[in-house]
PDB file of C-alpha atoms in Angstrom:
ATOM      1  CA  UNK R   1     -49.303  34.891   1.229  1.00 55.00           C
ATOM      2  CA  UNK R   2     -46.791  34.671   4.091  1.00 52.00           C
ATOM      3  CA  UNK R   3     -47.770  31.063   4.809  1.00 52.00           C
ATOM      4  CA  UNK R   4     -47.361  30.184   1.145  1.00 52.00           C
ATOM      5  CA  UNK R   5     -43.916  31.752   1.004  1.00 54.00           C
ATOM      6  CA  UNK R   6     -42.875  29.927   4.183  1.00 48.00           C
ATOM      7  CA  UNK R   7     -44.129  26.646   2.721  1.00 49.00           C
ATOM      8  CA  UNK R   8     -42.183  27.151  -0.496  1.00 49.00           C
ATOM      9  CA  UNK R   9     -39.059  28.086   1.472  1.00 52.00           C
ATOM     10  CA  UNK R  10     -39.305  24.863   3.528  1.00 53.00           C
ATOM     11  CA  UNK R  11     -39.801  22.789   0.356  1.00 51.00           C
ATOM     12  CA  UNK R  12     -36.705  24.406  -1.222  1.00 46.00           C
ATOM     13  CA  UNK R  13     -34.595  23.580   1.864  1.00 53.00           C
ATOM     14  CA  UNK R  14     -35.784  19.986   1.919  1.00 45.00           C
ATOM     15  CA  UNK R  15     -35.087  19.668  -1.790  1.00 48.00           C
ATOM     16  CA  UNK R  16     -31.578  21.008  -1.363  1.00 46.00           C
ATOM     17  CA  UNK R  17     -30.857  18.675   1.566  1.00 48.00           C
ATOM     18  CA  UNK R  18     -32.107  15.637  -0.278  1.00 44.00           C
ATOM     19  CA  UNK R  19     -29.979  16.589  -3.302  1.00 41.00           C
ATOM     20  CA  UNK R  20     -26.886  16.807  -1.111  1.00 41.00           C
ATOM     21  CA  UNK R  21     -27.683  13.450   0.482  1.00 41.00           C
ATOM     22  CA  UNK R  22     -28.259  11.837  -2.908  1.00 42.00           C
ATOM     23  CA  UNK R  23     -25.028  13.299  -4.347  1.00 43.00           C
ATOM     24  CA  UNK R  24     -23.063  12.013  -1.340  1.00 45.00           C
ATOM     25  CA  UNK R  25     -24.635   8.562  -1.645  1.00 48.00           C
ATOM     26  CA  UNK R  26     -24.102   8.427  -5.377  1.00 54.00           C
ATOM     27  CA  UNK R  27     -20.331   8.722  -4.903  1.00 73.00           C
ATOM     28  CA  UNK R  28     -20.220   5.195  -3.503  1.00 93.00           C
ATOM     29  CA  UNK R  29     -17.971   3.825  -0.771  1.00 95.00           C
ATOM     30  CA  UNK R  30     -15.829   0.804   0.089  1.00 96.00           C
ATOM     31  CA  UNK R  31     -16.816  -1.930   2.537  1.00 96.00           C
ATOM     32  CA  UNK R  32     -14.922  -4.889   4.060  1.00 95.00           C
ATOM     33  CA  UNK R  33     -17.113  -7.157   1.949  1.00 95.00           C
ATOM     34  CA  UNK R  34     -15.514  -5.736  -1.197  1.00 97.00           C
ATOM     35  CA  UNK R  35     -12.181  -7.321  -0.212  1.00 97.00           C
ATOM     36  CA  UNK R  36     -13.554 -10.840   0.057  1.00 97.00           C
ATOM     37  CA  UNK R  37     -14.798 -13.543  -2.323  1.00 97.00           C
ATOM     38  CA  UNK R  38     -17.726 -15.762  -1.366  1.00 96.00           C
ATOM     39  CA  UNK R  39     -17.217 -14.589   2.239  1.00 95.00           C
ATOM     40  CA  UNK R  40     -13.582 -15.552   2.333  1.00 97.00           C
ATOM     41  CA  UNK R  41     -11.286 -12.583   3.190  1.00 97.00           C
ATOM     42  CA  UNK R  42      -7.741 -11.867   2.260  1.00 97.00           C
ATOM     43  CA  UNK R  43      -5.565 -13.378   4.997  1.00 96.00           C
ATOM     44  CA  UNK R  44      -7.862 -16.364   5.494  1.00 97.00           C
ATOM     45  CA  UNK R  45      -6.336 -19.871   5.899  1.00 96.00           C
ATOM     46  CA  UNK R  46      -6.233 -22.713   3.452  1.00 95.00           C
ATOM     47  CA  UNK R  47      -8.764 -24.576   5.582  1.00 96.00           C
ATOM     48  CA  UNK R  48     -11.244 -21.728   5.270  1.00 97.00           C
ATOM     49  CA  UNK R  49     -10.749 -21.681   1.469  1.00 97.00           C
ATOM     50  CA  UNK R  50     -11.431 -25.439   1.173  1.00 97.00           C
ATOM     51  CA  UNK R  51     -14.512 -25.143   3.404  1.00 97.00           C
ATOM     52  CA  UNK R  52     -16.091 -22.647   1.058  1.00 97.00           C
ATOM     53  CA  UNK R  53     -14.610 -23.478  -2.368  1.00 97.00           C
ATOM     54  CA  UNK R  54     -14.031 -27.191  -1.940  1.00 97.00           C
ATOM     55  CA  UNK R  55     -11.238 -29.166  -3.548  1.00 96.00           C
ATOM     56  CA  UNK R  56      -9.581 -27.413  -6.487  1.00 97.00           C
ATOM     57  CA  UNK R  57      -9.249 -28.915  -9.979  1.00 97.00           C
ATOM     58  CA  UNK R  58      -5.497 -28.505  -9.704  1.00 98.00           C
ATOM     59  CA  UNK R  59      -2.864 -26.078  -8.367  1.00 97.00           C
ATOM     60  CA  UNK R  60      -0.035 -24.040  -9.831  1.00 96.00           C
ATOM     61  CA  UNK R  61       2.959 -22.387  -8.224  1.00 96.00           C
ATOM     62  CA  UNK R  62       3.818 -18.948  -9.575  1.00 96.00           C
ATOM     63  CA  UNK R  63       6.067 -16.081  -8.695  1.00 95.00           C
ATOM     64  CA  UNK R  64       4.221 -12.752  -8.657  1.00 94.00           C
ATOM     65  CA  UNK R  65       6.579  -9.782  -8.554  1.00 90.00           C
ATOM     66  CA  UNK R  66       8.909 -11.550  -6.134  1.00 89.00           C
ATOM     67  CA  UNK R  67       6.292 -13.396  -4.120  1.00 94.00           C
ATOM     68  CA  UNK R  68       5.909 -17.195  -4.242  1.00 96.00           C
ATOM     69  CA  UNK R  69       2.244 -18.121  -4.486  1.00 97.00           C
ATOM     70  CA  UNK R  70       0.354 -21.385  -4.934  1.00 98.00           C
ATOM     71  CA  UNK R  71      -2.840 -20.867  -6.934  1.00 98.00           C
ATOM     72  CA  UNK R  72      -5.759 -23.255  -6.473  1.00 98.00           C
ATOM     73  CA  UNK R  73      -7.718 -23.411  -9.727  1.00 98.00           C
ATOM     74  CA  UNK R  74     -11.456 -23.901  -9.631  1.00 98.00           C
ATOM     75  CA  UNK R  75     -14.060 -24.199 -12.377  1.00 96.00           C
ATOM     76  CA  UNK R  76     -16.003 -21.181 -13.733  1.00 95.00           C
ATOM     77  CA  UNK R  77     -12.904 -19.029 -13.616  1.00 96.00           C
ATOM     78  CA  UNK R  78     -11.983 -18.822  -9.930  1.00 98.00           C
ATOM     79  CA  UNK R  79      -8.370 -18.782  -8.751  1.00 98.00           C
ATOM     80  CA  UNK R  80      -7.323 -18.487  -5.095  1.00 98.00           C
ATOM     81  CA  UNK R  81      -3.683 -17.591  -4.380  1.00 98.00           C
ATOM     82  CA  UNK R  82      -2.048 -18.806  -1.167  1.00 98.00           C
ATOM     83  CA  UNK R  83       1.244 -17.407   0.059  1.00 97.00           C
ATOM     84  CA  UNK R  84       3.944 -20.114   0.212  1.00 96.00           C
ATOM     85  CA  UNK R  85       5.524 -18.239   3.142  1.00 95.00           C
ATOM     86  CA  UNK R  86       2.558 -18.020   5.573  1.00 94.00           C
ATOM     87  CA  UNK R  87      -0.113 -20.224   3.882  1.00 95.00           C
ATOM     88  CA  UNK R  88      -2.734 -17.467   3.924  1.00 97.00           C
ATOM     89  CA  UNK R  89      -4.867 -16.040   1.063  1.00 98.00           C
ATOM     90  CA  UNK R  90      -3.166 -13.211  -0.807  1.00 98.00           C
ATOM     91  CA  UNK R  91      -5.057 -13.273  -4.135  1.00 98.00           C
ATOM     92  CA  UNK R  92      -8.485 -13.915  -5.655  1.00 98.00           C
ATOM     93  CA  UNK R  93      -8.888 -13.896  -9.437  1.00 98.00           C
ATOM     94  CA  UNK R  94     -12.488 -14.009 -10.603  1.00 98.00           C
ATOM     95  CA  UNK R  95     -13.431 -14.422 -14.296  1.00 97.00           C
ATOM     96  CA  UNK R  96     -16.830 -15.980 -13.787  1.00 97.00           C
ATOM     97  CA  UNK R  97     -19.259 -13.876 -15.869  1.00 96.00           C
ATOM     98  CA  UNK R  98     -22.093 -14.780 -13.468  1.00 96.00           C
ATOM     99  CA  UNK R  99     -20.254 -13.691 -10.324  1.00 97.00           C
ATOM    100  CA  UNK R 100     -21.935 -10.819  -8.544  1.00 96.00           C
ATOM    101  CA  UNK R 101     -20.244  -8.500  -6.074  1.00 97.00           C
ATOM    102  CA  UNK R 102     -21.939  -5.939  -3.791  1.00 96.00           C
ATOM    103  CA  UNK R 103     -24.896  -4.053  -5.290  1.00 95.00           C
ATOM    104  CA  UNK R 104     -25.063  -6.367  -8.272  1.00 95.00           C
ATOM    105  CA  UNK R 105     -21.654  -5.426  -9.719  1.00 97.00           C
ATOM    106  CA  UNK R 106     -20.798  -8.051 -12.294  1.00 97.00           C
ATOM    107  CA  UNK R 107     -19.316  -8.700 -15.704  1.00 97.00           C
ATOM    108  CA  UNK R 108     -20.386  -5.922 -18.107  1.00 97.00           C
ATOM    109  CA  UNK R 109     -20.791  -3.222 -15.411  1.00 97.00           C
ATOM    110  CA  UNK R 110     -20.220   0.351 -16.647  1.00 97.00           C
ATOM    111  CA  UNK R 111     -17.869   2.900 -15.100  1.00 96.00           C
ATOM    112  CA  UNK R 112     -21.013   4.781 -13.868  1.00 96.00           C
ATOM    113  CA  UNK R 113     -22.258   1.727 -11.959  1.00 96.00           C
ATOM    114  CA  UNK R 114     -18.779   1.056 -10.584  1.00 97.00           C
ATOM    115  CA  UNK R 115     -18.504   4.674  -9.311  1.00 96.00           C
ATOM    116  CA  UNK R 116     -21.958   4.530  -7.852  1.00 96.00           C
ATOM    117  CA  UNK R 117     -21.009   1.472  -5.795  1.00 97.00           C
ATOM    118  CA  UNK R 118     -17.290   1.939  -4.923  1.00 97.00           C
ATOM    119  CA  UNK R 119     -16.707   5.629  -5.406  1.00 96.00           C
ATOM    120  CA  UNK R 120     -14.924   7.846  -7.902  1.00 94.00           C
ATOM    121  CA  UNK R 121     -11.597   6.646  -9.181  1.00 93.00           C
ATOM    122  CA  UNK R 122      -9.312   7.040 -12.139  1.00 92.00           C
ATOM    123  CA  UNK R 123      -8.561   4.284 -14.633  1.00 93.00           C
ATOM    124  CA  UNK R 124      -4.983   3.082 -14.433  1.00 94.00           C
ATOM    125  CA  UNK R 125      -2.870   1.461 -17.138  1.00 91.00           C
ATOM    126  CA  UNK R 126      -0.888  -1.572 -16.042  1.00 89.00           C
ATOM    127  CA  UNK R 127       1.303  -3.862 -18.139  1.00 85.00           C
ATOM    128  CA  UNK R 128      -1.553  -6.119 -19.245  1.00 84.00           C
ATOM    129  CA  UNK R 129      -4.555  -3.838 -19.378  1.00 91.00           C
ATOM    130  CA  UNK R 130      -6.705  -1.004 -17.991  1.00 95.00           C
ATOM    131  CA  UNK R 131      -8.085  -1.094 -14.411  1.00 97.00           C
ATOM    132  CA  UNK R 132      -9.990   0.662 -11.698  1.00 97.00           C
ATOM    133  CA  UNK R 133      -7.972   0.017  -8.511  1.00 97.00           C
ATOM    134  CA  UNK R 134      -9.463   0.604  -5.032  1.00 97.00           C
ATOM    135  CA  UNK R 135      -7.335   0.429  -1.866  1.00 96.00           C
ATOM    136  CA  UNK R 136      -8.860  -0.849   1.362  1.00 96.00           C
ATOM    137  CA  UNK R 137      -9.018   2.120   3.786  1.00 93.00           C
ATOM    138  CA  UNK R 138      -7.607   0.197   6.761  1.00 93.00           C
ATOM    139  CA  UNK R 139      -4.904  -1.525   4.702  1.00 92.00           C
ATOM    140  CA  UNK R 140      -3.570   0.037   1.510  1.00 89.00           C
ATOM    141  CA  UNK R 141      -1.801  -3.210   0.514  1.00 93.00           C
ATOM    142  CA  UNK R 142      -5.195  -4.840  -0.028  1.00 97.00           C
ATOM    143  CA  UNK R 143      -6.771  -3.841  -3.319  1.00 97.00           C
ATOM    144  CA  UNK R 144      -9.917  -4.410  -5.345  1.00 98.00           C
ATOM    145  CA  UNK R 145      -8.744  -4.496  -8.984  1.00 97.00           C
ATOM    146  CA  UNK R 146     -11.419  -4.198 -11.648  1.00 97.00           C
ATOM    147  CA  UNK R 147     -10.231  -5.052 -15.168  1.00 97.00           C
ATOM    148  CA  UNK R 148     -11.968  -3.033 -17.888  1.00 97.00           C
ATOM    149  CA  UNK R 149     -12.498  -3.843 -21.558  1.00 95.00           C
ATOM    150  CA  UNK R 150     -10.035  -1.518 -23.307  1.00 89.00           C
ATOM    151  CA  UNK R 151     -12.296  -0.950 -26.321  1.00 92.00           C
ATOM    152  CA  UNK R 152     -15.832  -0.908 -24.881  1.00 94.00           C
ATOM    153  CA  UNK R 153     -15.015   0.181 -21.322  1.00 94.00           C
ATOM    154  CA  UNK R 154     -17.025  -2.400 -19.383  1.00 97.00           C
ATOM    155  CA  UNK R 155     -16.044  -4.651 -16.457  1.00 98.00           C
ATOM    156  CA  UNK R 156     -14.287  -7.865 -17.599  1.00 96.00           C
ATOM    157  CA  UNK R 157     -12.987  -9.427 -14.338  1.00 97.00           C
ATOM    158  CA  UNK R 158     -12.331  -8.971 -10.624  1.00 98.00           C
ATOM    159  CA  UNK R 159      -9.149  -9.362  -8.654  1.00 98.00           C
ATOM    160  CA  UNK R 160      -8.906  -8.972  -4.859  1.00 98.00           C
ATOM    161  CA  UNK R 161      -5.265  -9.018  -3.801  1.00 98.00           C
ATOM    162  CA  UNK R 162      -2.587  -8.019  -1.326  1.00 97.00           C
ATOM    163  CA  UNK R 163       0.162  -8.826  -3.811  1.00 96.00           C
ATOM    164  CA  UNK R 164       2.238  -6.134  -5.594  1.00 95.00           C
ATOM    165  CA  UNK R 165       0.577  -5.063  -8.861  1.00 93.00           C
ATOM    166  CA  UNK R 166       3.899  -4.182 -10.489  1.00 83.00           C
ATOM    167  CA  UNK R 167       7.601  -4.667  -9.914  1.00 73.00           C
ATOM    168  CA  UNK R 168       8.005  -1.193  -8.397  1.00 62.00           C
ATOM    169  CA  UNK R 169       5.474  -1.974  -5.682  1.00 53.00           C
ATOM    170  CA  UNK R 170       7.508  -5.010  -4.638  1.00 47.00           C
ATOM    171  CA  UNK R 171      10.784  -3.066  -4.340  1.00 41.00           C
ATOM    172  CA  UNK R 172       9.125  -0.198  -2.476  1.00 50.00           C
ATOM    173  CA  UNK R 173       7.677  -2.632  -0.006  1.00 48.00           C
ATOM    174  CA  UNK R 174      10.992  -4.404   0.433  1.00 47.00           C
ATOM    175  CA  UNK R 175      12.769  -1.077   1.011  1.00 49.00           C
ATOM    176  CA  UNK R 176      10.177   0.039   3.587  1.00 45.00           C
ATOM    177  CA  UNK R 177      10.522  -3.326   5.397  1.00 42.00           C
ATOM    178  CA  UNK R 178      14.306  -3.037   5.347  1.00 48.00           C
ATOM    179  CA  UNK R 179      14.168   0.451   6.815  1.00 49.00           C
ATOM    180  CA  UNK R 180      11.733  -0.699   9.549  1.00 49.00           C
ATOM    181  CA  UNK R 181      14.011  -3.586  10.448  1.00 44.00           C
ATOM    182  CA  UNK R 182      17.136  -1.348  10.502  1.00 50.00           C
ATOM    183  CA  UNK R 183      15.393   1.167  12.743  1.00 50.00           C
ATOM    184  CA  UNK R 184      14.173  -1.615  15.043  1.00 52.00           C
ATOM    185  CA  UNK R 185      17.667  -3.086  15.326  1.00 47.00           C
ATOM    186  CA  UNK R 186      19.220   0.313  15.936  1.00 48.00           C
ATOM    187  CA  UNK R 187      16.715   1.065  18.699  1.00 55.00           C
ATOM    188  CA  UNK R 188      17.743  -2.091  20.531  1.00 55.00           C
ATOM    189  CA  UNK R 189      21.496  -1.500  20.424  1.00 54.00           C
ATOM    190  CA  UNK R 190      22.969  -0.744  23.853  1.00 56.00           C
ATOM    191  CA  UNK R 191      25.915   1.403  22.889  1.00 49.00           C
ATOM    192  CA  UNK R 192      26.716   1.931  26.586  1.00 55.00           C
ATOM    193  CA  UNK R 193      27.772  -1.695  26.848  1.00 51.00           C
ATOM    194  CA  UNK R 194      30.639  -1.212  24.431  1.00 47.00           C
ATOM    195  CA  UNK R 195      34.019  -0.106  25.874  1.00 50.00           C
ATOM    196  CA  UNK R 196      35.002   3.469  25.280  1.00 47.00           C
ATOM    197  CA  UNK R 197      38.481   4.093  23.974  1.00 48.00           C
ATOM    198  CA  UNK R 198      40.318   6.921  25.661  1.00 48.00           C
ATOM    199  CA  UNK R 199      41.736   9.632  23.430  1.00 41.00           C
ATOM    200  CA  UNK R 200      45.482   9.782  23.694  1.00 42.00           C
ATOM    201  CA  UNK R 201      47.368  12.784  22.388  1.00 44.00           C
ATOM    202  CA  UNK R 202      50.811  12.148  20.957  1.00 37.00           C
ATOM    203  CA  UNK R 203      52.745  15.010  19.464  1.00 45.00           C
ATOM    204  CA  UNK R 204      49.582  16.923  18.651  1.00 45.00           C
ATOM    205  CA  UNK R 205      47.817  13.982  17.079  1.00 41.00           C
ATOM    206  CA  UNK R 206      44.783  12.279  18.598  1.00 45.00           C
ATOM    207  CA  UNK R 207      44.539   8.523  18.867  1.00 43.00           C
TER     208      UNK R 207
END
């Protein structure tokens, strides 16, 4: 009887532990791979893009919330955005219904499947639709943006970007950059090199 009780107790512990592991695994997680398209990462060079994607059908220059970007347009619904300023990849737009991301995430994926792969997240309303937006842990400016069908709640398209998603993001980034520059300039000022003016008292006034 004691052996049977001990056996059942061990089974209960193992069941509990496996349930915890399963629950943790079912929450999903982000990987570096999630912030790339066909193996090309955000920040890659134009040369790397052409090596993987080939020559584009055509290109377009756009301004995205204050950022000048050249988009290379490919067939099957692929667009690759290159920053005019530094000539590096800042945006992937993927509307190919046959494109598959990690764990088979593709067009038509449900919120449950998305959560299972990338983790729990809230839907967000932007100007042009409803999205699940995931920030890269090591770099919050880099985002995986999943556009959802507003009526049927399934995945419509992918976007992998380091561009601002709305006008407020752009101005917040500009303000943060300005503050960093001001602080950096102030830290380099040598106030001791400036002449000090002596205080002269005349009839009770200080000059």
